[in-house]
Structure formats: C-alpha cells, structure tokens
C-alpha cells in the first residue's frame, strides 16, 4: 500500500497520515524513498549555519519554552557586540557559509537598532560573504525590512502548530501570543524578500498525526524555502511539564520527527531542511539519520560556551560544554556517517527560492 502512496504525484492529508503511521518494512520504504528524492534534488552536500544564541531575554511566555519570561530560574544574558563579532569571525574563518542569530523575542527600538548594527558589521567583516539568517521572533514589517536592508536574507519563524486551536493550548491567551499574528509575520517576511523558514515541534501534548499532516500541508501552501522542525522535549520549569506522563516516549518522538522530515522532503523536494539540535538531544544518531533521509543543513553552536547553559529551551540540550572546534569535529563525523559531505564557504541558499526567483 505504501508504494502506491509514494508513487502519487500529490499527497493528500490521508496519504500523509498513512505515511506517518507506517512502521516495519513500510517505514524503511518511506525512508529509502525520501533518501532517493533528497539525492536527486539536493545531492549529498550539507550546509553549515553557525548559530549564535544572542540573548535569552524574552518578553513572551510560550508554555513549552525554558527561557519564557516567567521562568525565574534562568540567568538572563545578552551577548556584547564584541562577542557576536568574534563568533561571526570564527564562522567566517572556518568556512561556515552562514550564521544564524537567534534570540528571545524583544520588540524595542533599542533591540532593533542593536541587531541592525550587528548585521552591518558582520556583512562588512566578511566582505559580504557570510550569509545571515535571523530567528528573532515576531516583529513589525518595518523592523523586518530594516534588518533585511542591513544584510539579513533568511528568517526562521516556526508556526509551532498550523492548527489555531492547538497553538492556543500552547500559548497564553493574550495579544502577544496570537496565531494569526504569527501567520501574518510569515507572509510579511515573504513579501520583503526573505527566504522564509518555518517548522513545528513534534510530539507535543494534545498533538495528533492529523495535526502533523496539516502542518506539512501548511508548509506546502505557504511555499516555504526552509524548514526546521524537531521533537518537543519537556522542560521542568514550564507549564506544559504537567503533561509529561501523557507524551510519546522520547524515542517515539524521535522516530515521528524523522518520519515528518522524510514526508516533508517528499512533498517539498527542493527546500532546505535542517537537522535540528533537538533530534540529537534524544539520540546521538538523531541528526545523522535526519541528514541521511532528508536534511541538508546543520547548525553548529558558536555561542561563547560561558552562556550556553543559560539558553536551555528544553532539557538535555546537547553541546553545552562543547567548544566550537569540538562541535565542528562532531558535525564532520556525523555528516560523513550519513554518507554526505560538508559544503564549506557557501551560502547554500534554498533551491526552491532560487528557482522561484528566475
Ligand atoms: N524566540 C524565537 C527564537 C528562539 S525559540 C522564537 O520563538 O521564534 C526557537 C524555537 O525553539 C521555537 O520556535 C520552538 O519551536 C523551539 N522550542 C522551544 N521550546 C522547546 C521545547 N521545549 N522543545 C523543543 N523545541 C522547543
Ligand atoms: Fe520566547 Fe521564543 Fe521561547 Fe517563546 S519560544 S518563550 S518567543 S524564546
């Protein structure tokens, strides 16, 4: 039965649910098929994005996240300009084609200006050669445009769940946490000309495979350029922790995440898909398997080690004590194990974006 689904031109919701439910030989067929698609449309190159966790100060209270505003057990930090520049230089001199600046969400002129300045400096220190992705949450269209003009060309903003009702169970009920605003932000980013990435957490409380199938169709409908998605991992200082006994096991969440990556690769053949760090938090083979079957992007952490302990979105986050040199060594190994190759000093833009531009 699964072969019939895999041979279809367009997968509908029930096809995707069937694929997400597959196991045994069928699951192997699914993974083999997405590997083939990946090799055909993307090849075996894996792009690096050095991630800088700029600040854990956040104005929001997402129920799943360890650095939410109301968690008082977090030492809050913001990297200095010099620290961000140093990390960017490290990325540039070590052949990482791009960096990602990720941070808690702050909507203030002060924060906007600081990021604007950093973008310009990073562009200039790298002779315009380092690609820059931002992951700084919801902002006005004007702020997104200022950052775009200052040199950012990709933006990651996960929808978290494409189902409004489920989204509302995962966030406080107030204006700061509106599903519609998030959708509007994604469209604003596209209008400005960013390569846009979104994604979801997998294995959330209340989430079903129907929701996940809708998530894939949401991404297709939005015609995204990039995706970062991975398992939800509970954090004890968050409201969602109370549902910890109703979740899939960690291994089941990992397997379901790999299925989602595999199906997404089949549905959106030429986008960039990241092997996220959360996959690695469950199994050392998590990211390796993701790269083998679907992903073509990895994000080595280049945040100064001193701060990493404080950027814990979820528990067991790997690489807290690993310095940048070790991190690239372990990534080189896992890419090789997945029979792929790192592509150094290239932006590695989404092929879907490039094709659309023509
Ligand atoms: N503040 C920005 C960027 C930092 S959070 C934003 O929210 O977009 C980046 C991502 O971490 C979120 O989109 C969310 O999907 C993920 N995340 C947060 N808590 C998590 C958890 N407990 N398990 C897995 N992923 C989590
Ligand atoms: Fe803040 Fe992002 Fe965490 Fe939400 S997910 S609390 S916006 S850092």
Short mmCIF file of N, CA, C and O and ligand atoms in Angstrom, two decimals, residues 58 62 64-67 102-105 135-138 156-158 160 182 199-201 230-235 238 278 311 313-315, ligand 1:
data_model
loop_
_atom_site.label_atom_id
_atom_site.label_comp_id
_atom_site.label_asym_id
_atom_site.label_seq_id
_atom_site.Cartn_x
_atom_site.Cartn_y
_atom_site.Cartn_z
N UNK A 58 13.44 37.35 27.02
CA UNK A 58 12.28 37.18 26.16
C UNK A 58 11.05 37.82 26.81
O UNK A 58 10.85 37.70 28.02
N UNK A 62 5.63 31.46 26.10
CA UNK A 62 5.23 30.22 25.43
C UNK A 62 5.30 29.08 26.47
O UNK A 62 6.31 28.96 27.19
N UNK A 64 5.85 26.02 26.44
CA UNK A 64 6.78 24.90 26.28
C UNK A 64 8.24 25.28 26.52
O UNK A 64 9.10 24.43 26.68
N UNK A 65 8.53 26.57 26.57
CA UNK A 65 9.92 27.02 26.41
C UNK A 65 10.61 27.35 27.73
O UNK A 65 10.08 28.11 28.56
N UNK A 66 11.83 26.83 27.90
CA UNK A 66 12.58 27.00 29.14
C UNK A 66 13.02 28.42 29.42
O UNK A 66 13.33 28.77 30.56
N UNK A 67 13.09 29.28 28.39
CA UNK A 67 13.55 30.66 28.67
C UNK A 67 12.38 31.64 28.64
O UNK A 67 12.56 32.85 28.49
N UNK A 102 19.96 33.88 16.75
CA UNK A 102 18.69 33.51 17.38
C UNK A 102 18.60 34.15 18.76
O UNK A 102 19.60 34.26 19.46
N UNK A 103 17.40 34.51 19.15
CA UNK A 103 17.25 35.20 20.43
C UNK A 103 15.82 35.13 20.95
O UNK A 103 14.89 34.87 20.18
N UNK A 104 15.66 35.37 22.24
CA UNK A 104 14.33 35.57 22.80
C UNK A 104 13.71 36.77 22.09
O UNK A 104 14.42 37.58 21.49
N UNK A 105 12.40 36.88 22.19
CA UNK A 105 11.73 37.93 21.41
C UNK A 105 11.65 39.25 22.17
O UNK A 105 11.13 39.30 23.28
N UNK A 135 16.53 34.68 13.59
CA UNK A 135 15.45 33.96 14.26
C UNK A 135 15.17 34.74 15.54
O UNK A 135 15.62 34.40 16.62
N UNK A 136 14.49 35.86 15.36
CA UNK A 136 14.28 36.83 16.45
C UNK A 136 12.80 37.08 16.69
O UNK A 136 12.41 38.17 17.16
N UNK A 137 11.97 36.11 16.32
CA UNK A 137 10.56 36.17 16.67
C UNK A 137 9.72 37.12 15.83
O UNK A 137 10.09 37.50 14.71
N UNK A 138 8.58 37.49 16.41
CA UNK A 138 7.61 38.33 15.70
C UNK A 138 8.00 39.79 15.83
O UNK A 138 8.30 40.27 16.92
N UNK A 156 13.90 32.63 10.18
CA UNK A 156 13.24 31.43 10.72
C UNK A 156 12.20 31.83 11.75
O UNK A 156 12.51 32.48 12.73
N UNK A 157 10.97 31.44 11.51
CA UNK A 157 9.91 31.69 12.48
C UNK A 157 8.97 30.49 12.43
O UNK A 157 8.20 30.33 11.47
N UNK A 158 9.07 29.66 13.43
CA UNK A 158 8.24 28.45 13.41
C UNK A 158 6.78 28.79 13.67
O UNK A 158 6.49 29.60 14.55
N UNK A 160 4.97 26.63 14.92
CA UNK A 160 4.81 25.77 16.14
C UNK A 160 3.68 24.76 15.96
O UNK A 160 3.85 23.58 16.25
N UNK A 182 1.29 35.45 13.97
CA UNK A 182 2.43 34.66 13.50
C UNK A 182 2.32 34.37 12.01
O UNK A 182 3.28 34.50 11.26
N UNK A 199 8.43 25.86 10.88
CA UNK A 199 8.54 24.50 11.38
C UNK A 199 7.63 24.31 12.57
O UNK A 199 6.93 25.25 12.99
N UNK A 200 7.65 23.12 13.11
CA UNK A 200 6.77 22.79 14.24
C UNK A 200 7.55 21.92 15.22
O UNK A 200 8.60 21.37 14.88
N UNK A 201 7.00 21.80 16.42
CA UNK A 201 7.53 20.80 17.35
C UNK A 201 6.70 19.53 17.20
O UNK A 201 5.50 19.60 16.93
N UNK A 230 11.62 19.60 14.91
CA UNK A 230 12.20 18.53 15.70
C UNK A 230 11.30 18.19 16.86
O UNK A 230 10.24 18.81 17.03
N UNK A 231 11.74 17.23 17.67
CA UNK A 231 10.88 16.78 18.78
C UNK A 231 10.67 17.85 19.83
O UNK A 231 11.57 18.66 20.10
N UNK A 232 9.48 17.86 20.39
CA UNK A 232 9.23 18.64 21.61
C UNK A 232 9.89 17.89 22.76
O UNK A 232 9.74 16.68 22.88
N UNK A 233 10.65 18.61 23.58
CA UNK A 233 11.28 18.00 24.75
C UNK A 233 10.88 18.82 25.98
O UNK A 233 11.11 20.04 26.01
N UNK A 234 10.28 18.17 26.94
CA UNK A 234 9.74 18.92 28.06
C UNK A 234 10.83 19.56 28.93
O UNK A 234 11.93 19.05 29.01
N UNK A 235 10.45 20.68 29.52
CA UNK A 235 11.36 21.40 30.42
C UNK A 235 10.62 21.59 31.74
O UNK A 235 9.49 22.08 31.75
N UNK A 238 8.36 24.75 33.03
CA UNK A 238 7.36 25.30 32.11
C UNK A 238 5.97 24.72 32.41
O UNK A 238 5.86 23.60 32.92
N UNK A 278 17.58 19.47 18.60
CA UNK A 278 16.69 18.70 19.48
C UNK A 278 16.67 17.21 19.09
O UNK A 278 16.46 16.34 19.95
N UNK A 311 20.88 29.08 27.83
CA UNK A 311 19.96 29.11 26.68
C UNK A 311 19.36 27.72 26.52
O UNK A 311 19.56 27.04 25.54
N UNK A 313 16.24 25.88 25.98
CA UNK A 313 14.83 25.91 25.59
C UNK A 313 14.16 24.64 26.11
O UNK A 313 12.98 24.62 26.41
N UNK A 314 14.95 23.55 26.18
CA UNK A 314 14.43 22.25 26.63
C UNK A 314 15.54 21.54 27.40
O UNK A 314 16.70 21.99 27.38
N UNK A 315 15.19 20.42 28.05
CA UNK A 315 16.17 19.72 28.86
C UNK A 315 17.12 18.87 28.01
O UNK A 315 16.78 18.51 26.88
N1 LIG B 1 12.23 33.43 20.27
C1 LIG B 1 12.37 32.97 18.94
C2 LIG B 1 13.57 32.07 18.72
C3 LIG B 1 14.00 31.19 19.85
S1 LIG B 1 12.96 29.85 20.21
C4 LIG B 1 11.11 32.25 18.51
O1 LIG B 1 10.34 31.82 19.35
O2 LIG B 1 10.92 32.14 17.30
C5 LIG B 1 13.29 28.78 18.85
C6 LIG B 1 12.43 27.55 18.77
O3 LIG B 1 12.73 26.68 19.86
C7 LIG B 1 10.95 27.77 18.89
O4 LIG B 1 10.39 28.15 17.66
C8 LIG B 1 10.45 26.40 19.38
O5 LIG B 1 9.90 25.63 18.30
C9 LIG B 1 11.71 25.73 19.91
N2 LIG B 1 11.49 25.25 21.29
C10 LIG B 1 11.14 25.98 22.36
N3 LIG B 1 10.92 25.19 23.43
C11 LIG B 1 11.10 23.91 23.01
C12 LIG B 1 10.99 22.64 23.65
N4 LIG B 1 10.62 22.52 24.92
N5 LIG B 1 11.26 21.54 22.92
C13 LIG B 1 11.64 21.65 21.63
N6 LIG B 1 11.75 22.82 20.98
C14 LIG B 1 11.48 23.95 21.66
#
